[in-house]
């Protein structure tokens, strides 16, 4: 029989007996009517407390017994006879705790009920001589838990005079019995806690022993039912955080005004001070989902972390509070005060009720300085979003120390749950409400749901602290139980036993939570089953020939292809590497060779000066710039070849364009982070210096190759210069007529200047790199005659290109003239009047570039490819953890549909797994 039914039955019996007394003795009864009314009220209260407390403790015991762990898995590690002895010892210990105390308590409750019935019969039979009391039997429990002998309470005379020295008033006797009942409850609770501690130590020893076992099959401990349910909620939160479509599974939403004590209520339920707190300051800045479950150790752990916080140590509690506060601050972005990002935390410990609670920021009425302008509305929207879930259990927290009219939360809750079908009302700071603002009628209305427009399933009064933030949960719980045992409101019947203490609140919330879970979980599973079917049908119609690869699977596919191409770098032939390196080295060094070495040396007047200038500039280049430049070229060649291999995949039939942005991003990241081995630079400097110092061309074939190399470089440079001059002059006459192109004023000016400079250079005996002032003045005057105004800088800039064009054209003729002069070079003769030292310079450069390309190729194949592979693996590992980056690089309808299908499948599988575990628990 339920607790409420027992109370209702008892109250009806008392009312019937009371009516019988006054109908029989209406005249004489009027004189004792006030006293009799108070007495019956006390008897009713006493009887309700006895029966209610007994049922509550009995239910707690049965619930604890049903949760006794299953040790059958130990049979795999312990011999059968040892296991039987072990399990029988557990049952014996359990029965030792249970049998004497439970028998004592249930016997005591039976005696108390008989006492109440005997007293009522006395009222019926003794009215002529006055109101007499029949001696009632009262039993007490000694220190050993055994029943003492019966104690007879003497009768009271009509004049209320003393009958014996041990006489006591009815009120005193009832008060004593009521205190005795509370003591019995506390004593039994301590016995349960003692057994829980023993069970905790035993489970710890078993787990430690299990870890020491070597070999054999080790079974994993199954997840608890509440942990499975919490995982379902985490999946749903990511899938549908606004509760608009799918997520209608129950949660206990803790909501209240700021500083009303809602966080403290949650801490009392979790039996640990796990949340940061401040003096009147808003500390809860984002939703915190707390999953409570029973376990051997009192620990806490974040969803995305492997660290466990030991809640029995103050240092670990401080670290946990700091971590929660840090996560809240990091979740708040864009200058806001609160965040919608959920912080998931699991708390396990002995005696914890299994449920999922969500602590929300407190409701505020005024935005203080430092808050964002929309903070108040943001908090209201956040709370409304969570409460709009039709299966959410609303734990409405009301500060009992302030006037009820100052509360903001009750109106909000009444709008979301007008019928009170899923609301539980909690009045905090009840000690202050009773001691400071004692108004029994007002408190009674609140706890009966008659003061607020809000309705609720139940009304509770709790105490979650004594004003000291350093108080432990145990001290607060002891203070709470002691206070309620002496509470005036409790003794006067305003506060019922099942309405007080956080322990009763926790049990009631847990019972309501699991009831709603069992009622809604099947419907939720059916909803996701239908959603999954619809998504699978859409995929078949939209992408009939493609696999359903979600974002993570596509990333892994791209990772494999990228790493395959890195391995293929080592398969490239040596000649291909050297050709690529030679080409890049020539491109990167061509400008420096011409502008800083060849052209300045060519301006010297003698052969000796040319060679000296070349030697000096080559040595400076080799020592200061060349090694670093070549290393950069090597890195560039490596990344170009890697990119070429990646791009070759585009031509394949099975190429997936969806992966191209990711591959490109990885290639760019690898190019930025790859650094050439610095040790290779020193050896490269030595071989380059030695190659540049060698002036001897060994044979005619080498001489010819040097001429070809010089001619190729000059033609490439000449082509570049001529292209720039054509751009200066603008489109030709043919292009203007056939392609409808026009010449800009700047191009006309530049073309006229070029013509004047070409006329001027024809008058020179030899090429001049720089013009003197008289020559520049002459050009300006000639242009002014054509009504063209230019400055000196414009003329010098234009002359640079004209000079280079004429210089390169002249040096091309040297290549032709020196082609057959290797014999004279070998003998050291210069009588022919032809200077071929340019060929020797380009031979030295060609030799240096070939040696450098070979050294870079060896470095790439032997070292750099492996280093690049490690770097790319690190990059891919980082990308694998960055969900936002993956969303940016892997996008499109195909990805989004596969992602949604994946999430729906995961949720459905977890729902079915949870439903199966829930059914197994029902059947067990």
CSV table of C-alpha atoms in Angstrom, one decimal, residues 719-872:
chain,number,residue,atom,x,y,z
A,719,UNK,CA,62.6,36.8,-73.8
A,720,UNK,CA,61.5,38.1,-70.4
A,721,UNK,CA,63.0,41.6,-71.1
A,722,UNK,CA,61.5,41.8,-74.6
A,723,UNK,CA,58.1,40.9,-73.2
A,724,UNK,CA,58.4,43.7,-70.7
A,725,UNK,CA,59.4,46.2,-73.4
A,726,UNK,CA,56.5,45.2,-75.6
A,727,UNK,CA,54.2,45.7,-72.6
A,728,UNK,CA,55.7,49.2,-72.1
A,729,UNK,CA,55.1,50.1,-75.8
A,730,UNK,CA,51.6,48.7,-75.9
A,731,UNK,CA,49.8,46.7,-78.6
A,732,UNK,CA,51.3,46.7,-82.1
A,733,UNK,CA,49.7,48.2,-85.1
A,734,UNK,CA,48.4,44.8,-86.1
A,735,UNK,CA,46.9,44.1,-82.7
A,736,UNK,CA,45.2,47.5,-82.6
A,737,UNK,CA,43.5,46.9,-85.9
A,738,UNK,CA,42.7,43.2,-85.6
A,739,UNK,CA,41.9,42.8,-81.9
A,740,UNK,CA,40.5,46.3,-81.3
A,741,UNK,CA,43.2,47.2,-78.7
A,742,UNK,CA,44.2,50.7,-77.9
A,743,UNK,CA,47.4,52.4,-76.5
A,744,UNK,CA,47.3,54.2,-73.2
A,745,UNK,CA,48.9,57.7,-72.7
A,746,UNK,CA,51.6,56.1,-70.5
A,747,UNK,CA,52.4,53.5,-73.1
A,748,UNK,CA,52.8,56.3,-75.7
A,749,UNK,CA,55.2,58.1,-73.4
A,750,UNK,CA,57.1,54.9,-72.6
A,751,UNK,CA,57.3,53.9,-76.4
A,752,UNK,CA,58.7,57.4,-77.3
A,753,UNK,CA,61.3,57.2,-74.5
A,754,UNK,CA,62.4,53.8,-75.6
A,755,UNK,CA,62.9,55.0,-79.2
A,756,UNK,CA,65.0,57.9,-78.1
A,757,UNK,CA,67.2,55.7,-75.9
A,758,UNK,CA,67.7,53.1,-78.7
A,759,UNK,CA,68.9,56.0,-80.9
A,760,UNK,CA,71.2,57.1,-78.1
A,761,UNK,CA,72.8,53.7,-77.5
A,762,UNK,CA,73.7,53.4,-81.2
A,763,UNK,CA,76.0,56.3,-80.8
A,764,UNK,CA,78.0,54.5,-78.0
A,765,UNK,CA,81.3,52.8,-78.7
A,766,UNK,CA,80.5,50.3,-75.9
A,767,UNK,CA,77.4,49.4,-73.8
A,768,UNK,CA,77.0,51.6,-70.7
A,769,UNK,CA,75.0,50.4,-67.8
A,770,UNK,CA,74.3,53.9,-66.5
A,771,UNK,CA,73.6,57.2,-68.4
A,772,UNK,CA,75.3,60.4,-67.4
A,773,UNK,CA,73.4,63.7,-66.8
A,774,UNK,CA,74.1,65.1,-70.2
A,775,UNK,CA,72.7,62.1,-72.0
A,776,UNK,CA,69.6,62.2,-69.8
A,777,UNK,CA,69.1,65.9,-70.6
A,778,UNK,CA,69.4,65.3,-74.3
A,779,UNK,CA,66.7,62.6,-74.1
A,780,UNK,CA,64.4,64.9,-72.1
A,781,UNK,CA,64.8,67.7,-74.7
A,782,UNK,CA,64.1,65.4,-77.6
A,783,UNK,CA,60.9,64.2,-75.8
A,784,UNK,CA,59.9,67.8,-75.0
A,785,UNK,CA,60.2,68.6,-78.7
A,786,UNK,CA,57.5,65.9,-79.1
A,787,UNK,CA,55.5,67.5,-76.4
A,788,UNK,CA,56.2,64.6,-74.0
A,789,UNK,CA,57.1,65.5,-70.4
A,790,UNK,CA,59.1,62.9,-68.4
A,791,UNK,CA,61.4,63.1,-65.4
A,792,UNK,CA,64.9,61.7,-64.9
A,793,UNK,CA,63.7,58.7,-62.9
A,794,UNK,CA,61.4,57.6,-65.7
A,795,UNK,CA,64.3,57.8,-68.2
A,796,UNK,CA,66.6,55.8,-66.0
A,797,UNK,CA,64.0,53.1,-65.4
A,798,UNK,CA,63.4,52.7,-69.1
A,799,UNK,CA,67.1,52.7,-69.9
A,800,UNK,CA,67.5,49.6,-67.6
A,801,UNK,CA,65.4,47.5,-69.8
A,802,UNK,CA,66.9,48.9,-73.1
A,803,UNK,CA,70.4,48.2,-71.8
A,804,UNK,CA,69.6,44.7,-70.7
A,805,UNK,CA,68.1,43.8,-74.0
A,806,UNK,CA,71.2,45.1,-75.9
A,807,UNK,CA,73.5,43.4,-73.4
A,808,UNK,CA,71.9,40.0,-73.7
A,809,UNK,CA,71.7,40.2,-77.5
A,810,UNK,CA,75.5,40.9,-77.6
A,811,UNK,CA,76.2,38.0,-75.2
A,812,UNK,CA,74.3,35.7,-77.5
A,813,UNK,CA,76.8,36.4,-80.2
A,814,UNK,CA,79.6,35.5,-77.7
A,815,UNK,CA,78.1,32.0,-77.4
A,816,UNK,CA,78.4,31.6,-81.2
A,817,UNK,CA,81.9,33.0,-81.4
A,818,UNK,CA,83.3,30.8,-78.5
A,819,UNK,CA,81.7,27.6,-79.6
A,820,UNK,CA,85.0,26.4,-81.3
A,821,UNK,CA,87.5,28.1,-79.0
A,822,UNK,CA,88.0,25.3,-76.4
A,823,UNK,CA,91.4,24.6,-77.9
A,824,UNK,CA,92.6,28.2,-77.3
A,825,UNK,CA,91.1,28.2,-73.8
A,826,UNK,CA,92.9,25.0,-73.0
A,827,UNK,CA,96.3,26.5,-74.2
A,828,UNK,CA,95.6,29.8,-72.5
A,829,UNK,CA,95.9,31.8,-75.8
A,830,UNK,CA,93.8,35.0,-76.2
A,831,UNK,CA,95.4,36.2,-79.4
A,832,UNK,CA,92.2,35.7,-81.4
A,833,UNK,CA,90.7,38.7,-79.8
A,834,UNK,CA,87.7,36.9,-78.5
A,835,UNK,CA,86.9,36.9,-74.7
A,836,UNK,CA,85.4,33.5,-73.7
A,837,UNK,CA,85.6,33.9,-69.9
A,838,UNK,CA,81.8,34.1,-69.9
A,839,UNK,CA,81.7,30.5,-70.9
A,840,UNK,CA,83.9,29.6,-67.9
A,841,UNK,CA,81.6,31.5,-65.6
A,842,UNK,CA,78.5,29.6,-66.8
A,843,UNK,CA,80.4,26.3,-66.6
A,844,UNK,CA,81.1,27.0,-62.9
A,845,UNK,CA,77.5,27.9,-62.3
A,846,UNK,CA,76.2,24.8,-64.2
A,847,UNK,CA,78.5,22.5,-62.2
A,848,UNK,CA,77.4,24.1,-58.9
A,849,UNK,CA,73.7,23.7,-59.8
A,850,UNK,CA,74.2,20.1,-60.9
A,851,UNK,CA,76.0,19.2,-57.7
A,852,UNK,CA,73.4,21.1,-55.6
A,853,UNK,CA,70.5,19.3,-57.3
A,854,UNK,CA,72.1,15.9,-56.7
A,855,UNK,CA,72.7,16.8,-53.0
A,856,UNK,CA,69.1,18.0,-52.6
A,857,UNK,CA,67.7,14.9,-54.3
A,858,UNK,CA,69.6,12.7,-51.8
A,859,UNK,CA,68.4,14.7,-48.9
A,860,UNK,CA,64.8,14.6,-50.1
A,861,UNK,CA,64.8,10.8,-50.7
A,862,UNK,CA,66.7,9.8,-47.6
A,863,UNK,CA,65.4,12.2,-45.0
A,864,UNK,CA,62.9,14.9,-46.0
A,865,UNK,CA,60.2,12.5,-47.4
A,866,UNK,CA,60.1,10.7,-44.0
A,867,UNK,CA,60.0,14.0,-42.1
A,868,UNK,CA,57.2,15.2,-44.4
A,869,UNK,CA,55.3,12.0,-43.7
A,870,UNK,CA,55.5,12.5,-40.0
A,871,UNK,CA,54.5,16.1,-40.3
A,872,UNK,CA,51.5,15.3,-42.5
